[in-house]
Coordinates of C-alpha atoms in Angstrom, one line a residue:
M14 CA 1.6 -15.6 -24.8
G15 CA -0.8 -17.9 -23.2
T16 CA -4.8 -18.7 -24.3
P17 CA -6.4 -14.9 -25.6
K18 CA -9.5 -13.7 -23.6
V19 CA -11.7 -11.0 -24.7
L20 CA -13.6 -8.5 -22.0
I21 CA -16.6 -6.4 -23.1
I22 CA -18.1 -4.1 -21.1
G23 CA -21.3 -2.5 -22.9
L24 CA -22.6 0.8 -22.4
D25 CA -26.4 1.2 -23.7
C26 CA -26.7 4.3 -25.4
A27 CA -23.2 5.6 -24.7
E28 CA -22.6 8.6 -26.8
P29 CA -19.5 8.8 -29.1
S30 CA -19.2 12.5 -28.9
L31 CA -19.3 12.5 -25.0
V32 CA -16.4 10.5 -24.5
F33 CA -14.1 10.9 -27.4
D34 CA -14.7 14.7 -28.1
Q35 CA -16.8 16.7 -24.9
W36 CA -15.5 14.7 -21.8
R37 CA -11.9 13.0 -23.1
S38 CA -9.4 14.6 -20.3
E39 CA -12.6 13.5 -17.7
L40 CA -12.8 10.2 -18.3
P41 CA -9.2 8.8 -18.0
N42 CA -9.8 4.8 -18.8
L43 CA -11.7 5.2 -21.6
A44 CA -9.3 7.8 -23.0
S45 CA -6.5 5.0 -22.2
L46 CA -8.0 2.5 -23.8
A47 CA -8.6 4.1 -27.0
G48 CA -5.6 5.8 -27.3
G49 CA -3.7 2.2 -27.3
G50 CA -6.3 0.8 -29.8
H51 CA -9.0 1.2 -31.9
W52 CA -11.5 3.4 -31.2
G53 CA -14.5 5.5 -33.0
E54 CA -18.2 5.4 -34.0
L55 CA -20.0 2.3 -34.5
E56 CA -23.2 2.3 -36.7
S57 CA -25.7 0.3 -35.7
C58 CA -28.8 -1.4 -37.2
M59 CA -32.0 0.0 -38.3
P60 CA -33.8 0.4 -36.2
A61 CA -31.2 1.6 -33.6
I62 CA -33.1 -0.1 -30.4
T63 CA -31.8 -1.5 -27.7
V64 CA -33.4 -4.8 -27.8
P65 CA -32.5 -5.4 -31.4
A66 CA -29.2 -4.0 -31.3
W67 CA -27.2 -5.6 -28.8
M68 CA -28.8 -9.2 -30.5
T69 CA -27.5 -7.9 -33.6
M70 CA -23.8 -7.1 -32.2
M71 CA -23.9 -10.4 -30.5
T72 CA -24.9 -12.6 -33.4
S73 CA -24.0 -10.8 -36.2
R74 CA -27.5 -10.9 -37.8
Q75 CA -30.0 -7.9 -39.2
P76 CA -33.0 -7.2 -36.8
G77 CA -35.1 -8.7 -40.1
E78 CA -32.7 -12.3 -39.8
L79 CA -33.6 -12.0 -35.7
G80 CA -37.4 -11.2 -36.0
I81 CA -37.0 -8.5 -33.7
Y82 CA -38.1 -4.8 -34.7
G83 CA -38.3 -3.3 -31.5
F84 CA -38.9 -4.2 -27.2
R85 CA -42.6 -5.9 -28.9
N86 CA -43.5 -7.3 -32.1
R87 CA -46.6 -8.3 -33.6
A88 CA -47.6 -11.4 -33.0
D89 CA -49.3 -12.4 -35.9
Y90 CA -51.5 -9.7 -38.7
S91 CA -54.4 -9.8 -36.1
Y92 CA -54.8 -5.6 -34.9
D93 CA -54.1 -6.0 -31.2
K94 CA -51.9 -9.2 -30.7
M95 CA -48.3 -8.1 -29.3
A96 CA -45.7 -9.8 -28.0
M97 CA -42.8 -9.0 -25.7
V98 CA -39.4 -9.9 -26.9
T99 CA -37.6 -12.3 -25.0
S100 CA -34.4 -14.7 -25.2
R101 CA -36.8 -17.6 -26.7
T102 CA -37.2 -15.1 -29.4
V103 CA -33.4 -15.2 -30.4
V104 CA -33.0 -18.6 -32.2
H105 CA -29.7 -17.9 -33.5
D106 CA -26.1 -18.3 -32.1
T107 CA -24.9 -15.7 -30.0
V108 CA -21.2 -15.1 -29.7
W109 CA -21.1 -16.9 -25.8
D110 CA -23.3 -19.6 -27.3
I111 CA -21.0 -20.6 -30.1
L112 CA -17.7 -19.9 -27.7
S113 CA -19.6 -22.3 -25.2
R114 CA -19.3 -25.1 -28.1
Q115 CA -16.1 -24.6 -27.9
G116 CA -15.2 -25.1 -24.6
K117 CA -14.5 -21.9 -23.7
Q118 CA -15.8 -20.5 -20.2
C119 CA -18.1 -17.4 -20.5
V120 CA -19.5 -15.0 -17.9
V121 CA -22.2 -12.6 -19.1
I122 CA -24.1 -9.9 -17.3
G123 CA -26.9 -8.1 -18.3
V124 CA -27.1 -8.3 -22.5
P125 CA -30.8 -8.5 -23.9
P126 CA -32.7 -10.2 -24.7
T127 CA -31.0 -13.0 -21.8
Y128 CA -34.5 -13.7 -19.9
P129 CA -35.4 -16.3 -19.2
L130 CA -32.1 -17.9 -18.9
K131 CA -30.5 -19.8 -21.4
P132 CA -27.7 -22.4 -20.5
V133 CA -24.3 -21.3 -21.3
N134 CA -20.3 -22.5 -20.1
G135 CA -19.9 -20.9 -17.2
A136 CA -22.0 -18.6 -15.7
M137 CA -24.8 -15.9 -16.4
I138 CA -27.2 -12.5 -15.0
S139 CA -30.4 -11.8 -17.0
C140 CA -31.3 -8.3 -18.5
F141 CA -33.3 -5.6 -17.4
L142 CA -36.0 -7.4 -19.3
T143 CA -36.2 -9.8 -16.4
P144 CA -39.1 -8.9 -14.7
S145 CA -37.9 -8.5 -10.8
A146 CA -35.1 -10.2 -9.3
K147 CA -37.5 -12.3 -7.5
S148 CA -37.7 -14.0 -10.9
Q149 CA -34.4 -16.5 -12.1
F150 CA -31.9 -14.2 -12.9
T151 CA -28.9 -16.0 -12.5
Y152 CA -27.6 -19.1 -14.3
P153 CA -26.8 -21.6 -12.8
D154 CA -29.9 -20.3 -10.2
E155 CA -27.7 -21.1 -7.0
L156 CA -25.6 -18.2 -7.8
R157 CA -28.0 -15.7 -6.8
G158 CA -27.1 -16.0 -3.3
E159 CA -23.8 -15.3 -4.5
V160 CA -24.9 -12.2 -6.4
E161 CA -27.2 -10.8 -2.6
A162 CA -24.5 -11.4 -0.4
L163 CA -22.5 -9.2 -2.8
V164 CA -25.1 -6.7 -2.7
G165 CA -28.1 -7.2 -1.5
E166 CA -31.4 -7.0 -3.4
Y167 CA -29.6 -7.1 -7.0
M168 CA -31.1 -4.3 -9.7
V169 CA -32.0 -5.7 -12.6
D170 CA -33.4 -2.0 -13.8
V171 CA -34.3 1.0 -12.3
S172 CA -38.0 0.8 -11.2
N173 CA -39.0 3.9 -13.4
F174 CA -36.7 5.9 -15.4
R175 CA -39.7 8.8 -16.4
T176 CA -40.3 10.2 -14.0
D177 CA -40.2 13.9 -12.3
D178 CA -38.1 12.7 -8.8
K179 CA -35.0 13.1 -10.3
D180 CA -33.0 13.1 -6.7
W181 CA -34.9 10.3 -6.4
L182 CA -34.0 8.8 -10.0
L183 CA -30.2 10.0 -9.8
A184 CA -29.9 8.0 -6.9
Q185 CA -31.5 4.3 -8.3
I186 CA -29.5 5.0 -11.0
Y187 CA -25.9 5.1 -9.2
Q188 CA -27.2 2.5 -6.9
M189 CA -27.8 0.3 -9.7
T190 CA -24.8 0.7 -11.8
E191 CA -22.7 0.4 -8.4
K192 CA -24.3 -3.2 -7.8
R193 CA -24.0 -4.4 -11.1
F194 CA -20.2 -3.6 -11.3
K195 CA -19.4 -4.9 -7.7
V196 CA -21.0 -8.0 -8.9
G197 CA -18.6 -7.6 -12.1
N198 CA -15.6 -7.1 -10.1
A199 CA -16.1 -10.0 -8.1
W200 CA -16.7 -12.7 -11.0
I201 CA -14.1 -11.3 -12.9
R202 CA -11.7 -12.1 -10.3
S203 CA -13.6 -15.2 -9.0
K204 CA -15.1 -16.7 -12.1
P205 CA -12.7 -18.8 -14.6
W206 CA -13.4 -17.0 -18.0
D207 CA -12.5 -16.5 -21.3
F208 CA -15.0 -14.4 -22.4
F209 CA -16.3 -11.6 -20.0
M210 CA -18.9 -9.0 -20.9
L211 CA -21.1 -7.1 -18.9
M212 CA -23.8 -4.6 -20.0
E213 CA -24.5 -1.6 -17.8
I214 CA -28.3 0.1 -18.3
G215 CA -28.0 2.7 -16.5
V216 CA -25.8 5.2 -19.7
D217 CA -29.5 4.9 -21.3
R218 CA -31.6 5.6 -18.6
I219 CA -30.3 9.3 -17.3
H220 CA -30.0 10.3 -21.4
H221 CA -33.6 9.8 -21.2
A222 CA -34.1 11.6 -18.0
F223 CA -31.2 14.2 -18.0
W224 CA -30.9 15.3 -21.3
K225 CA -32.1 18.5 -21.1
Y226 CA -30.4 19.3 -18.2
M227 CA -27.0 18.9 -19.7
D228 CA -27.6 20.3 -23.9
P229 CA -28.2 24.0 -24.1
L230 CA -29.1 22.8 -27.8
H231 CA -32.2 21.5 -26.1
P232 CA -35.6 23.4 -26.2
K233 CA -36.3 22.7 -22.4
H234 CA -33.0 23.4 -21.5
V235 CA -32.6 25.9 -18.5
P236 CA -29.2 27.3 -18.1
G237 CA -27.8 26.8 -14.4
N238 CA -29.8 24.0 -13.4
K239 CA -29.0 21.8 -10.6
Y240 CA -28.7 18.7 -13.1
I241 CA -26.5 20.1 -15.7
N242 CA -23.5 18.0 -15.0
A243 CA -25.2 14.7 -13.6
I244 CA -24.7 13.0 -16.9
R245 CA -21.1 13.9 -17.0
D246 CA -20.3 13.6 -13.5
Y247 CA -22.2 9.6 -14.0
Y248 CA -19.3 8.9 -17.1
K249 CA -17.0 9.7 -14.5
F250 CA -18.5 7.4 -12.3
V251 CA -18.4 5.0 -14.8
D252 CA -15.2 5.4 -16.2
A253 CA -13.9 4.7 -12.4
Q254 CA -16.1 1.5 -12.2
I255 CA -14.7 0.4 -15.8
G256 CA -10.8 1.0 -14.4
E257 CA -11.2 -1.6 -11.1
M258 CA -12.3 -4.3 -13.8
L259 CA -9.4 -3.3 -15.9
K260 CA -7.1 -4.2 -12.8
A261 CA -8.4 -7.5 -12.8
I262 CA -7.2 -8.7 -16.5
D263 CA -4.4 -10.1 -17.5
G264 CA -2.0 -9.3 -20.5
D265 CA -4.0 -11.8 -22.8
T266 CA -6.7 -10.2 -22.1
S267 CA -8.4 -7.9 -25.3
V268 CA -10.7 -5.5 -24.1
F269 CA -13.6 -3.8 -26.1
I270 CA -16.1 -1.5 -24.9
V271 CA -19.2 -0.4 -26.9
S272 CA -22.9 1.1 -27.4
D273 CA -25.6 -0.6 -29.3
H274 CA -26.4 3.3 -30.2
G275 CA -25.8 6.8 -29.7
A276 CA -27.9 9.7 -28.0
K277 CA -29.0 12.8 -28.8
R278 CA -31.4 15.5 -27.7
M279 CA -35.5 15.4 -28.6
D280 CA -36.9 18.2 -30.0
G281 CA -40.4 16.7 -29.8
G282 CA -42.2 14.3 -30.9
I283 CA -44.5 13.3 -34.4
V284 CA -48.4 12.1 -33.3
F285 CA -47.9 9.6 -35.5
N286 CA -51.7 8.2 -35.8
E287 CA -53.4 11.9 -35.6
W288 CA -50.9 12.4 -38.6
L289 CA -52.6 9.0 -40.8
R290 CA -55.9 10.4 -39.4
R291 CA -55.4 13.8 -41.1
E292 CA -53.7 12.1 -44.6
G293 CA -56.8 9.6 -45.0
Y294 CA -56.0 6.7 -43.9
L295 CA -56.7 6.0 -40.5
V296 CA -60.6 6.4 -38.7
L297 CA -61.7 6.4 -36.0
K298 CA -65.5 5.5 -35.4
E299 CA -65.8 7.8 -32.6
E300 CA -63.5 11.1 -31.2
P301 CA -61.4 10.0 -28.6
Q302 CA -62.0 11.9 -25.2
G303 CA -59.0 13.0 -24.2
I304 CA -55.2 11.5 -24.5
I305 CA -55.8 7.8 -25.0
P306 CA -53.5 5.1 -25.8
F307 CA -54.1 3.9 -29.6
G308 CA -55.0 0.2 -28.0
K309 CA -57.8 1.8 -26.7
A310 CA -59.3 3.6 -29.7
Q311 CA -62.1 2.8 -31.6
V312 CA -60.4 2.3 -35.3
D313 CA -63.3 1.7 -38.0
W314 CA -60.8 -0.6 -40.1
S315 CA -62.8 -1.1 -42.8
K316 CA -62.0 2.3 -43.6
T317 CA -58.7 2.7 -42.2
K318 CA -55.5 1.7 -44.9
A319 CA -52.9 2.6 -42.3
W320 CA -51.9 2.6 -38.6
G321 CA -48.6 3.2 -36.1
E322 CA -46.8 2.4 -33.6
G323 CA -44.6 4.9 -31.3
G324 CA -41.2 4.7 -29.9
Y325 CA -38.3 6.1 -30.7
Y326 CA -39.1 5.2 -34.1
G327 CA -42.3 4.6 -36.0
R328 CA -43.5 1.3 -37.0
L329 CA -46.1 1.8 -40.0
F330 CA -48.6 -0.7 -40.2
M331 CA -50.6 -1.3 -43.2
N332 CA -53.7 -2.7 -43.2
V333 CA -53.8 -5.4 -46.5
E334 CA -56.4 -7.0 -48.4
G335 CA -56.2 -10.7 -47.2
R336 CA -53.4 -10.1 -44.5
E337 CA -55.2 -8.4 -41.8
P338 CA -58.6 -9.2 -40.8
Q339 CA -60.6 -6.4 -42.2
G340 CA -57.8 -5.6 -45.0
I341 CA -58.6 -2.9 -47.2
V342 CA -55.3 -1.7 -49.1
P343 CA -55.7 -4.3 -52.4
A344 CA -52.3 -6.6 -52.8
A345 CA -52.1 -4.7 -56.2
Q346 CA -51.6 -1.6 -55.0
Y347 CA -49.5 -2.6 -51.9
E348 CA -46.5 -0.9 -53.2
A349 CA -48.0 2.6 -54.8
T350 CA -49.5 3.0 -51.2
R351 CA -46.1 2.4 -49.7
D352 CA -44.4 4.9 -51.9
E353 CA -47.1 7.5 -51.3
L354 CA -46.9 7.5 -47.7
I355 CA -43.4 7.4 -48.0
A356 CA -43.7 10.6 -50.0
K357 CA -45.9 12.1 -47.6
L358 CA -44.0 11.4 -44.6
S359 CA -40.9 13.0 -46.2
T360 CA -43.0 16.2 -46.1
I361 CA -43.4 16.5 -42.4
A362 CA -42.7 19.8 -40.9
D363 CA -42.5 20.5 -37.1
D364 CA -44.4 23.3 -35.7
K365 CA -42.9 26.5 -37.0
G366 CA -43.6 25.2 -41.0
R367 CA -40.0 23.5 -41.7
N368 CA -39.5 20.0 -43.1
I369 CA -38.1 17.7 -40.3
G370 CA -36.3 15.5 -43.1
T371 CA -38.0 12.6 -42.0
Q372 CA -37.5 9.0 -44.0
A373 CA -39.3 5.9 -44.3
Y374 CA -37.5 2.2 -44.8
K375 CA -38.9 -0.9 -46.6
P376 CA -37.8 -3.4 -44.6
E377 CA -36.7 -5.9 -47.9
A378 CA -35.0 -2.7 -48.6
V379 CA -32.8 -3.0 -45.4
Y380 CA -32.7 -6.5 -44.6
R381 CA -31.1 -9.1 -46.5
S382 CA -34.3 -11.6 -45.0
I383 CA -36.9 -11.0 -42.6
R384 CA -38.8 -13.1 -39.6
N385 CA -41.6 -13.2 -38.0
V386 CA -44.2 -9.8 -38.3
P387 CA -42.2 -7.0 -39.5
P388 CA -43.8 -2.6 -39.7
D389 CA -44.7 -2.6 -43.4
L390 CA -42.5 0.8 -42.9
I391 CA -39.7 1.8 -40.5
V392 CA -40.0 5.3 -39.8
Y393 CA -37.4 8.0 -38.2
F394 CA -38.9 11.5 -37.9
G395 CA -36.5 14.0 -38.3
D396 CA -33.3 12.2 -38.1
L397 CA -34.5 11.0 -34.6
Y398 CA -34.4 14.2 -33.0
W399 CA -38.4 13.9 -33.1
R400 CA -39.8 10.8 -31.7
S401 CA -42.9 8.8 -32.5
I402 CA -45.6 9.1 -30.1
G403 CA -48.6 6.4 -30.7
S404 CA -51.6 8.0 -29.0
L405 CA -54.5 9.7 -30.1
G406 CA -56.0 12.9 -28.6
Y407 CA -53.9 15.8 -28.9
N408 CA -55.2 17.7 -31.6
S409 CA -52.1 18.1 -33.4
I410 CA -49.4 16.2 -34.7
H411 CA -46.9 17.9 -32.9
T412 CA -46.4 17.1 -28.7
F413 CA -43.5 18.0 -26.6
D414 CA -44.0 15.9 -24.3
N415 CA -43.5 11.6 -24.0
D416 CA -46.7 10.0 -23.8
S417 CA -45.2 7.5 -22.0
G418 CA -43.3 10.1 -19.3
P419 CA -40.4 12.5 -19.1
D420 CA -38.4 11.7 -21.8
D421 CA -35.3 14.2 -23.1
A422 CA -33.6 12.0 -25.4
N423 CA -33.9 9.8 -28.2
H424 CA -31.3 7.1 -29.9
A425 CA -28.9 8.2 -32.3
Q426 CA -28.4 6.2 -34.8
Y427 CA -24.0 6.3 -34.0
G428 CA -23.1 4.3 -30.8
M429 CA -19.0 3.8 -29.8
F430 CA -16.5 1.1 -29.9
I431 CA -13.1 0.9 -28.4
L432 CA -10.8 -2.2 -29.0
R433 CA -7.6 -2.6 -27.1
E434 CA -5.8 -5.5 -27.9
P435 CA -2.5 -6.4 -25.8
N436 CA 0.5 -5.1 -27.1
G437 CA -1.7 -2.9 -29.4
S438 CA -0.9 0.4 -30.4
G439 CA -3.1 3.5 -31.0
R440 CA -5.0 4.1 -33.8
P441 CA -6.9 7.3 -35.7
R442 CA -9.7 7.5 -35.1
A443 CA -11.9 5.0 -36.9
K444 CA -14.4 5.1 -40.0
G445 CA -17.0 2.7 -40.9
A446 CA -17.1 0.5 -38.4
R447 CA -20.7 -1.3 -38.1
I448 CA -22.0 -3.3 -34.6
Y449 CA -22.4 -6.4 -37.0
D450 CA -18.4 -6.5 -36.5
I451 CA -18.0 -7.4 -32.9
A452 CA -18.9 -10.7 -33.0
P453 CA -16.6 -12.0 -35.5
T454 CA -13.9 -10.0 -34.4
V455 CA -13.7 -11.6 -30.9
L456 CA -14.2 -14.6 -32.4
N457 CA -11.2 -13.7 -34.8
I458 CA -9.6 -12.7 -31.3
M459 CA -10.2 -15.7 -29.5
G460 CA -9.4 -18.3 -32.4
V461 CA -12.9 -19.5 -33.4
P462 CA -14.1 -19.9 -36.6
V463 CA -16.6 -17.1 -37.7
P464 CA -20.0 -18.6 -39.1
A465 CA -20.2 -17.6 -42.6
E466 CA -23.8 -16.6 -41.7
M467 CA -22.4 -13.5 -40.1
T468 CA -23.0 -9.9 -42.0
G469 CA -20.1 -8.4 -39.9
R470 CA -16.3 -8.9 -40.5
D471 CA -13.3 -7.8 -38.7
I472 CA -13.8 -4.3 -36.8
R473 CA -9.7 -4.1 -37.1
L474 CA -10.5 -4.2 -41.0
A475 CA -13.3 -1.6 -40.8
A476 CA -11.5 0.3 -39.0
S477 CA -8.6 0.8 -41.6
R478 CA -11.1 2.2 -44.3

């Protein structure tokens, strides 16, 4: 047996129930990989959001340790400074950092956040957070010409996946994915590598844009619509692309297929700040004139105890005396106020008066350590069947339109994984696998010591529980 190698194909937001249950017979390459190894659900981190989740997977560190709680973080304890997460935010070693120091050749394509690019012992293409392909998106920079010779203008992402122009969007998603895999298929054959990883964002985009057309349980589903098979057909297309990559690997290569989280229908949105107003925690100086982003609201900070940020999950921030500029929650009442909010959040009902089962978590109860500025509460509205809406001016705590554009799906806590090793054998569906387990498993397979600070363990042990 030669030197062990690892290929990871990441599918952002790939949903295990679609791959393993509904469409397994139509996805021959994924089915074959799963049939020859370990497979099952992969529990994501808290929160189950793309940017912290991929870095959690590749560092085996919790979002609290990484100090990454979403696409944007509070930059400090002021009211309006938010900072986009970039590769510079990540201060812990990724798998490819560790392998590079061991002299292993690494090729990494599209894993967030890898912009701006950092040196790697090999080649890298940055992620969908790259401003555009006009920015430096390859490492080394001279690889740009090689990429453009293959696919023309490279697509780091579709330009706007929250649109009602579904025909245009579908074509864009296919074009982006085809280009990504064309580069992947060329580099897996032409570059020297011990570790090769490609992450495709198109699965996430097609879920958010087309879920209601597929899912008869979605409140906006229309039977017999023209896009009813859009997601299934795309999964089949991706499966075929994976099949082309598998033709390039040798008998010493272990293959992972992973997603950072899953997907589910979105029943609606909870207008977080409107709810906080009604409960008396947030006070405005004047009524919003129409729907406005929270940043444009005239907040009376001298009377406000808490406010929320929207997104797939809710982030609640408290206005604490001595911490925020005009904080009014005394430090001595901080815990009692948080507990009070957790209890009230758990009573939120849908538009028909039914409790949706909202849960709020204290960061220090979820993470073993915390960096940067975390939310005071992490809120999952209705087990993520309900999205957090940060805007104001709805005159209701319920909305059925996303404030950032059309969106049919939310994230699910469980993504998926497949691991097929050389000469591996089929296993029953695994239980207990966690996103933290991928990095240490890769290092174990490649014979590289696993840092003691990593949170996870070898996924082959987790899968046997």
